[in-house]
Coordinates of C-alpha atoms in Angstrom, one line a residue:
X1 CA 140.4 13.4 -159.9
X2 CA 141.0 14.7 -156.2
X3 CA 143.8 13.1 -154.4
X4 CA 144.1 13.0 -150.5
X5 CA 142.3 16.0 -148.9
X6 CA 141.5 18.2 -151.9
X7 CA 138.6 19.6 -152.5
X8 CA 136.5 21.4 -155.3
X9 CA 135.7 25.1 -154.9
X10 CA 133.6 27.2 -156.2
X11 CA 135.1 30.9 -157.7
X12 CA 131.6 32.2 -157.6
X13 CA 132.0 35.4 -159.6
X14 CA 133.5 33.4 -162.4
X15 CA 131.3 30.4 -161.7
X16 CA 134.4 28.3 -161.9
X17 CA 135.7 25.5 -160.0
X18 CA 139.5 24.8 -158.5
X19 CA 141.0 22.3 -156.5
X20 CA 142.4 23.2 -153.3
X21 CA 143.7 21.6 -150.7
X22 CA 144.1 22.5 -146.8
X23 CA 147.4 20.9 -146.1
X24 CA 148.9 21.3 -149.7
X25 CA 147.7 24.7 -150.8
X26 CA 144.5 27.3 -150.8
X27 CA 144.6 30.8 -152.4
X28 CA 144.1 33.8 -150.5
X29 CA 141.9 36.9 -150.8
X30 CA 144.9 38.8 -152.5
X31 CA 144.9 36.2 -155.2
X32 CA 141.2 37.2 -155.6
X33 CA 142.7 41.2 -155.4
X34 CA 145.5 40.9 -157.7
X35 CA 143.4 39.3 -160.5
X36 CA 140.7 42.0 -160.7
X37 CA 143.9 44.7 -159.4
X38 CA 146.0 43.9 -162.6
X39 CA 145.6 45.6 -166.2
X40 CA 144.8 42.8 -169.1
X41 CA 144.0 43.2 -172.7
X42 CA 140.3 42.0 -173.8
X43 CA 142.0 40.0 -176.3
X44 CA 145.3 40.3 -177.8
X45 CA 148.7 39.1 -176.1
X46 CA 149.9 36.7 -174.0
X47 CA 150.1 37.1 -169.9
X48 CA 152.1 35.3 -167.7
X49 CA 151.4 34.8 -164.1
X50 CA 154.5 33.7 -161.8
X51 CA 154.1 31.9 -158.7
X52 CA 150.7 30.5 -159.9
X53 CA 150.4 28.6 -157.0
X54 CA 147.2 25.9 -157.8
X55 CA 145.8 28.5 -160.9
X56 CA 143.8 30.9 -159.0
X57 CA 145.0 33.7 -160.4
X58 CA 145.0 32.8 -164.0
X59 CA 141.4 31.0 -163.5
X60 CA 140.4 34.5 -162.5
X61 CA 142.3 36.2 -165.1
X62 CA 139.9 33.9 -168.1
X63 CA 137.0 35.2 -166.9
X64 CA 138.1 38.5 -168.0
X65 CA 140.4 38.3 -171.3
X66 CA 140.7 35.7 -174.1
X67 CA 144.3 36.4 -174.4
X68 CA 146.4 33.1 -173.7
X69 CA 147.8 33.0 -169.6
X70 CA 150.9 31.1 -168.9
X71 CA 151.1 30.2 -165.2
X72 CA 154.2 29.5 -163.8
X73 CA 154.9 27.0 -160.6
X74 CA 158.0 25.5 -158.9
X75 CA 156.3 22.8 -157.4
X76 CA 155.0 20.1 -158.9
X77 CA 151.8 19.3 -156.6
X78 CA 150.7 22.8 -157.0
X79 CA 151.1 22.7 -160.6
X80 CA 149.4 19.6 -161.2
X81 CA 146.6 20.6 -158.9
X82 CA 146.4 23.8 -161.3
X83 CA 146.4 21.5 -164.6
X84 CA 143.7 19.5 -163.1
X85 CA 141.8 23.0 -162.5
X86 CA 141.9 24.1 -166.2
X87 CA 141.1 21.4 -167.7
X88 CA 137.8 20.3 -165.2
X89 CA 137.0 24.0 -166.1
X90 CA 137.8 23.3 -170.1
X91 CA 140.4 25.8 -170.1
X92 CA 143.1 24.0 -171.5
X93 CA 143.3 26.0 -174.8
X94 CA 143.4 29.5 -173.2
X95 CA 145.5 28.4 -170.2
X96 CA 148.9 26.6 -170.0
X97 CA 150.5 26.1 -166.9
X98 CA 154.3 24.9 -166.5
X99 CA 156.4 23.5 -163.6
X100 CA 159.7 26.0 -163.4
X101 CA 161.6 27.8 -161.5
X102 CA 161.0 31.5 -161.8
X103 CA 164.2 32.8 -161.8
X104 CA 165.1 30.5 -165.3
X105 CA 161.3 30.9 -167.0
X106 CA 162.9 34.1 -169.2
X107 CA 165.3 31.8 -170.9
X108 CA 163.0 28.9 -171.0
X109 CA 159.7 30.7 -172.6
X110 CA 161.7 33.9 -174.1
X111 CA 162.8 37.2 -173.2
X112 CA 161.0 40.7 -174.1
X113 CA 157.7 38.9 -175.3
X114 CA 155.1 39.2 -173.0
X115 CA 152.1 41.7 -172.9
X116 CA 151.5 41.6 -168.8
X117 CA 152.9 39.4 -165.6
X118 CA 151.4 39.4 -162.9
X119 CA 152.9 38.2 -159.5
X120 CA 152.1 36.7 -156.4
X121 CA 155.4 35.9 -154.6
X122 CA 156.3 34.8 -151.1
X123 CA 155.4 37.2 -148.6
X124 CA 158.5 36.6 -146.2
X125 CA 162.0 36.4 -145.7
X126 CA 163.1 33.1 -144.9
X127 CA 164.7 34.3 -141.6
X128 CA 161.0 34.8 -140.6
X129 CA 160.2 31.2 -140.6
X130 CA 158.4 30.9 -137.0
X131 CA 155.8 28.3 -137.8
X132 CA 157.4 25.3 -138.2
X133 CA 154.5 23.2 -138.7
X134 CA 154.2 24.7 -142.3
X135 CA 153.9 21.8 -144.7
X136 CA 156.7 22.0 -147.0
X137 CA 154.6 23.1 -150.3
X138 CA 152.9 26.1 -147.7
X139 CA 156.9 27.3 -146.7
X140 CA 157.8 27.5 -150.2
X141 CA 154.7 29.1 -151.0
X142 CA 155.4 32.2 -148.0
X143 CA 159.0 31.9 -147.6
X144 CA 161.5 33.7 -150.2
X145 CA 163.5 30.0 -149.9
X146 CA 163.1 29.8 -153.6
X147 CA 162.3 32.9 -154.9
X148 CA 163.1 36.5 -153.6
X149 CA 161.1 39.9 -154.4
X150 CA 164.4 40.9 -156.0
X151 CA 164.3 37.7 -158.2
X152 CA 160.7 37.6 -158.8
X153 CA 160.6 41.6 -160.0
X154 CA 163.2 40.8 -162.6
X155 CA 161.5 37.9 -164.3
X156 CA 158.6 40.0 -164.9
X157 CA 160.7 42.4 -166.2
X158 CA 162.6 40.2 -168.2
X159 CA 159.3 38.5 -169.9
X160 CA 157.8 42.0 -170.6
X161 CA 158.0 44.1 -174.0
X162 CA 158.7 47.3 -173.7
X163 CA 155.8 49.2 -172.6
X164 CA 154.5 45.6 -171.5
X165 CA 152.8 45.8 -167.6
X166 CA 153.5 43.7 -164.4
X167 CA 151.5 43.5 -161.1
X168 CA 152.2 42.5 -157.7
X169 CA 150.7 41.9 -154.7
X170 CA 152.5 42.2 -151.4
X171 CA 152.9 42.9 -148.1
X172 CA 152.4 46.6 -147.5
X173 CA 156.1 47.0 -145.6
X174 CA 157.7 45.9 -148.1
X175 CA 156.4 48.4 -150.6
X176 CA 159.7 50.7 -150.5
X177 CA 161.2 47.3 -151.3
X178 CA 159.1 46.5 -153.7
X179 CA 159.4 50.0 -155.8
X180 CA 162.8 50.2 -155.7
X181 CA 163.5 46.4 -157.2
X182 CA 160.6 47.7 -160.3
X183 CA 163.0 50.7 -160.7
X184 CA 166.2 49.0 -160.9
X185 CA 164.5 46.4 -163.4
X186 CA 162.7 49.5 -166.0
X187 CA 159.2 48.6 -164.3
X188 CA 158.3 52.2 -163.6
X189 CA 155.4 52.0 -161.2
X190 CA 152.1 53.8 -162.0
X191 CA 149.4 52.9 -160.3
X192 CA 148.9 51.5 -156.5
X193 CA 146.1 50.5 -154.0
X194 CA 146.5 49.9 -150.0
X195 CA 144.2 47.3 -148.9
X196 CA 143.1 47.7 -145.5
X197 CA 141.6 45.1 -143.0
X198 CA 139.0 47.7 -141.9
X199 CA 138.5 51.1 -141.8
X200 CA 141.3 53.3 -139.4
X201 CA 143.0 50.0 -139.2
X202 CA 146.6 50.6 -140.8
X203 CA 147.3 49.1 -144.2
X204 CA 148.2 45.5 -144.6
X205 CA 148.4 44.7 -148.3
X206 CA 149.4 46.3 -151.4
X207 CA 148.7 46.0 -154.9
X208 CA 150.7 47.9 -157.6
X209 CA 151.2 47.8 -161.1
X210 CA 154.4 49.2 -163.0
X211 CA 155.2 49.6 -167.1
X212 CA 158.3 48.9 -168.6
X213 CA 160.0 51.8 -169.9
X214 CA 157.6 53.6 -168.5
X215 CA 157.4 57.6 -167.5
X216 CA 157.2 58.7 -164.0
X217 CA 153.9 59.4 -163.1
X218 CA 152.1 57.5 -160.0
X219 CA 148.4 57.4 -159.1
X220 CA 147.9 56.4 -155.6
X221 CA 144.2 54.8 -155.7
X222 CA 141.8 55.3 -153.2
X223 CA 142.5 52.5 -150.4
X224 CA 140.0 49.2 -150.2
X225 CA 139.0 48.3 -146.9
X226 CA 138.2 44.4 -146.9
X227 CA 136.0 44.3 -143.4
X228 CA 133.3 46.4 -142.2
X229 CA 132.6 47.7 -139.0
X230 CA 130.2 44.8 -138.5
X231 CA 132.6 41.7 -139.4
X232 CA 131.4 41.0 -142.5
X233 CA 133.1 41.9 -146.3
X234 CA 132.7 45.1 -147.5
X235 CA 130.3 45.8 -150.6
X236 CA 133.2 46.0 -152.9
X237 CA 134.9 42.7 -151.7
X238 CA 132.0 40.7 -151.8
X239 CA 131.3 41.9 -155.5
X240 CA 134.8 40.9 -156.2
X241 CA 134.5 37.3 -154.4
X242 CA 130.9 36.7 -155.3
X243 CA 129.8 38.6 -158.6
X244 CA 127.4 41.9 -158.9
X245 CA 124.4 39.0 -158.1

């Protein structure tokens, strides 16, 4: 079942397994951040998640609905590590995940149809390549060579019904960025969180969350702070990683 240097995982609060891989691909805290971040129905509807990566986010995402999730992947390692994930974790019937390009998934699984996206898109501009030692599958994974915040904001807003919801997580610069590409693309944004490695450090991460078709009317959440003064994960991020155990 594992190929090369994968390994099996443990997502503890969900008591799940993945496959993960150092030199291929691992998910990241804001995976973990996103998935408990982003609105989702108990039961009706359908979510998509875009840049899927190896299924973190919709692995994350079952423990929490019994809607069906769609994850979506450009590459094919990453998507076949996430199949392999589901279906060790007998998922198979809630989750589907398909190899495709973003920017065409509208066209290819329908447009206006979806209750909730969520998104976890490359981080950086391709400019801002400096590591070069980046495995190919991690570039594509951080690098908008693919896929830029632009393109990524209006799949999600092409997939979503009216009144449907999308969530992102990003880097915390790019947030004017980020609001006005929702804006152009009817995703009004309503709720956001700063994520902060520790306290009176400044803001690193963002996670917001925007309706199509929606009314202006933002709530700015109070900010979670991942460290604490004495290294370790705060209360509130080890509940999230680890479960209220």
């Amino acid at each position: 079942m594992l190929l090369d240097d994968e390994r099996l995982d443990y997502l503890l609060a969900e008591e799940l397994r993945i496959i993960q891989s150092p030199s291929v691909f691992s998910f990241s805290l804001d995976a973990v951040l996103l998935a408990r971040f982003a609105y989702v129905p108990l039961k009706r509807g359908t979510i998509v998640d875009l840049c899927t990566g190896n299924g973190a986010i919709p692995l994350f995402l079952s423990a929490r609905t019994q809607s069906r999730i769609i994850g979506v992947e450009l590459q094919e390692r990453l998507a076949h590590m996430a199949r392999r994930s589901v279906d060790y974790n007998g998922l198979s019937e809630q989750i589907e995940i398909i190899e495709g390009d973003v920017k065409q998934i509208p066209s290819q699984l329908g447009f206006e149809k979806y209750d909730v996206v969520t998104c976890n898109p490359p981080y950086f501009p391709a400019h801002e390549m400096s590591d070069k030692n980046l495995s190919e599958h991690m570039a594509i994974a951080r690098h908008e060579l693919h896929l830029t915040l632009d393109e990524a904001v209006l799949a999600a807003s092409q997939l979503l019904k009216q009144g449907g919801k999308a969530a992102f997580v990003h880097r915390s610069g790019r947030l004017i960025d980020l609001i006005a590409a929702m804006r152009a693309n009817r995703l009004e944004p309503k709720r956001i969180r700063l994520v902060y490695p520790k306290a009176g450090k400044e803001a690193n991460t963002l996670l917001i969350e925007g309706i199509k078709d929606g009314k202006p009317d933002l709530k700015i959440l109070p900010p979670l702070i991942v460290y604490g003064e004495d290294g370790e994960y705060t209360e509130e991020v080890r509940a999230l990683l680890y479960g209220n155990k």
